[in-house]
JSON list of C-alpha atoms in Angstrom, two decimals:
[
{"chain": "A", "resi": 1, "resn": "MET", "atom": "CA", "xyz": [-40.78, -61.29, 81.90]},
{"chain": "A", "resi": 2, "resn": "SER", "atom": "CA", "xyz": [-37.41, -60.63, 80.73]},
{"chain": "A", "resi": 3, "resn": "THR", "atom": "CA", "xyz": [-35.22, -63.20, 79.11]},
{"chain": "A", "resi": 4, "resn": "PRO", "atom": "CA", "xyz": [-31.91, -63.91, 81.11]},
{"chain": "A", "resi": 5, "resn": "ARG", "atom": "CA", "xyz": [-28.71, -63.05, 79.32]},
{"chain": "A", "resi": 6, "resn": "SER", "atom": "CA", "xyz": [-25.71, -65.32, 78.83]},
{"chain": "A", "resi": 7, "resn": "SER", "atom": "CA", "xyz": [-22.70, -64.33, 81.16]},
{"chain": "A", "resi": 8, "resn": "ARG", "atom": "CA", "xyz": [-20.44, -64.58, 78.09]},
{"chain": "A", "resi": 9, "resn": "PRO", "atom": "CA", "xyz": [-21.16, -61.87, 75.29]},
{"chain": "A", "resi": 10, "resn": "HIS", "atom": "CA", "xyz": [-22.37, -63.11, 71.92]},
{"chain": "A", "resi": 11, "resn": "TRP", "atom": "CA", "xyz": [-19.68, -61.62, 69.37]},
{"chain": "A", "resi": 12, "resn": "ARG", "atom": "CA", "xyz": [-20.67, -61.09, 65.74]},
{"chain": "A", "resi": 13, "resn": "LYS", "atom": "CA", "xyz": [-18.36, -59.77, 62.94]},
{"chain": "A", "resi": 14, "resn": "SER", "atom": "CA", "xyz": [-19.25, -56.16, 61.37]},
{"chain": "A", "resi": 15, "resn": "THR", "atom": "CA", "xyz": [-20.76, -56.43, 57.98]},
{"chain": "A", "resi": 16, "resn": "HIS", "atom": "CA", "xyz": [-18.29, -53.83, 57.01]},
{"chain": "A", "resi": 17, "resn": "SER", "atom": "CA", "xyz": [-15.11, -55.86, 57.87]},
{"chain": "A", "resi": 18, "resn": "GLY", "atom": "CA", "xyz": [-12.68, -56.64, 54.99]},
{"chain": "A", "resi": 19, "resn": "GLY", "atom": "CA", "xyz": [-14.12, -60.05, 54.13]},
{"chain": "A", "resi": 20, "resn": "ASP", "atom": "CA", "xyz": [-11.33, -62.51, 53.77]},
{"chain": "A", "resi": 21, "resn": "GLU", "atom": "CA", "xyz": [-8.58, -59.95, 54.32]},
{"chain": "A", "resi": 22, "resn": "GLY", "atom": "CA", "xyz": [-8.56, -60.47, 58.00]},
{"chain": "A", "resi": 23, "resn": "ASN", "atom": "CA", "xyz": [-9.59, -56.98, 58.74]},
{"chain": "A", "resi": 24, "resn": "CYS", "atom": "CA", "xyz": [-12.42, -57.77, 61.11]},
{"chain": "A", "resi": 25, "resn": "VAL", "atom": "CA", "xyz": [-13.97, -55.88, 63.90]},
{"chain": "A", "resi": 26, "resn": "GLU", "atom": "CA", "xyz": [-16.70, -57.72, 66.14]},
{"chain": "A", "resi": 27, "resn": "VAL", "atom": "CA", "xyz": [-19.23, -56.30, 68.33]},
{"chain": "A", "resi": 28, "resn": "ALA", "atom": "CA", "xyz": [-21.25, -57.57, 71.31]},
{"chain": "A", "resi": 29, "resn": "ASP", "atom": "CA", "xyz": [-24.43, -56.20, 72.91]},
{"chain": "A", "resi": 30, "resn": "LEU", "atom": "CA", "xyz": [-23.96, -56.00, 76.58]},
{"chain": "A", "resi": 31, "resn": "SER", "atom": "CA", "xyz": [-27.44, -54.56, 77.33]},
{"chain": "A", "resi": 32, "resn": "ASP", "atom": "CA", "xyz": [-26.63, -51.17, 78.37]},
{"chain": "A", "resi": 33, "resn": "GLN", "atom": "CA", "xyz": [-23.23, -51.03, 76.49]},
{"chain": "A", "resi": 34, "resn": "ILE", "atom": "CA", "xyz": [-21.59, -51.95, 73.19]},
{"chain": "A", "resi": 35, "resn": "ALA", "atom": "CA", "xyz": [-18.19, -53.83, 73.28]},
{"chain": "A", "resi": 36, "resn": "ILE", "atom": "CA", "xyz": [-15.86, -53.70, 70.17]},
{"chain": "A", "resi": 37, "resn": "ARG", "atom": "CA", "xyz": [-12.85, -56.18, 69.64]},
{"chain": "A", "resi": 38, "resn": "ASP", "atom": "CA", "xyz": [-10.36, -57.15, 66.92]},
{"chain": "A", "resi": 39, "resn": "SER", "atom": "CA", "xyz": [-11.41, -60.63, 65.67]},
{"chain": "A", "resi": 40, "resn": "LYS", "atom": "CA", "xyz": [-7.62, -61.61, 65.25]},
{"chain": "A", "resi": 41, "resn": "SER", "atom": "CA", "xyz": [-6.94, -61.00, 68.98]},
{"chain": "A", "resi": 42, "resn": "PRO", "atom": "CA", "xyz": [-10.24, -62.11, 70.80]},
{"chain": "A", "resi": 43, "resn": "GLU", "atom": "CA", "xyz": [-8.22, -62.71, 74.01]},
{"chain": "A", "resi": 44, "resn": "THR", "atom": "CA", "xyz": [-7.06, -59.10, 74.23]},
{"chain": "A", "resi": 45, "resn": "PRO", "atom": "CA", "xyz": [-8.92, -56.51, 75.97]},
{"chain": "A", "resi": 46, "resn": "HIS", "atom": "CA", "xyz": [-11.93, -54.84, 74.12]},
{"chain": "A", "resi": 47, "resn": "LEU", "atom": "CA", "xyz": [-13.44, -51.30, 73.89]},
{"chain": "A", "resi": 48, "resn": "THR", "atom": "CA", "xyz": [-16.63, -50.92, 75.72]},
{"chain": "A", "resi": 49, "resn": "LEU", "atom": "CA", "xyz": [-19.03, -47.81, 74.82]},
{"chain": "A", "resi": 50, "resn": "THR", "atom": "CA", "xyz": [-22.31, -46.73, 76.00]},
{"chain": "A", "resi": 51, "resn": "ARG", "atom": "CA", "xyz": [-24.88, -47.11, 73.41]},
{"chain": "A", "resi": 52, "resn": "GLN", "atom": "CA", "xyz": [-25.04, -43.20, 72.86]},
{"chain": "A", "resi": 53, "resn": "ALA", "atom": "CA", "xyz": [-21.23, -43.07, 72.36]},
{"chain": "A", "resi": 54, "resn": "PHE", "atom": "CA", "xyz": [-21.37, -46.03, 69.85]},
{"chain": "A", "resi": 55, "resn": "THR", "atom": "CA", "xyz": [-24.00, -44.31, 67.89]},
{"chain": "A", "resi": 56, "resn": "THR", "atom": "CA", "xyz": [-21.96, -41.14, 67.99]},
{"chain": "A", "resi": 57, "resn": "LEU", "atom": "CA", "xyz": [-18.86, -43.24, 66.68]},
{"chain": "A", "resi": 58, "resn": "LEU", "atom": "CA", "xyz": [-20.86, -44.76, 63.92]},
{"chain": "A", "resi": 59, "resn": "THR", "atom": "CA", "xyz": [-22.25, -41.62, 62.77]},
{"chain": "A", "resi": 60, "resn": "ARG", "atom": "CA", "xyz": [-18.70, -39.90, 62.70]},
{"chain": "A", "resi": 61, "resn": "LEU", "atom": "CA", "xyz": [-17.40, -42.87, 60.59]},
{"chain": "A", "resi": 62, "resn": "ARG", "atom": "CA", "xyz": [-19.76, -42.43, 57.98]}
]
């Protein structure tokens, strides 16, 4: 049996964000996609990527 997901995404800050500097990126697991947003403007639209595209993004950023 699977656990039902909340209709609201659970956002978490990246461990690589700028600490107290205010440069924070947040991500949320949307089952088959990953959402990315600016924590300083959570009400603005967010970027949604497939899991594969998100993995590719992280690989290229390294």
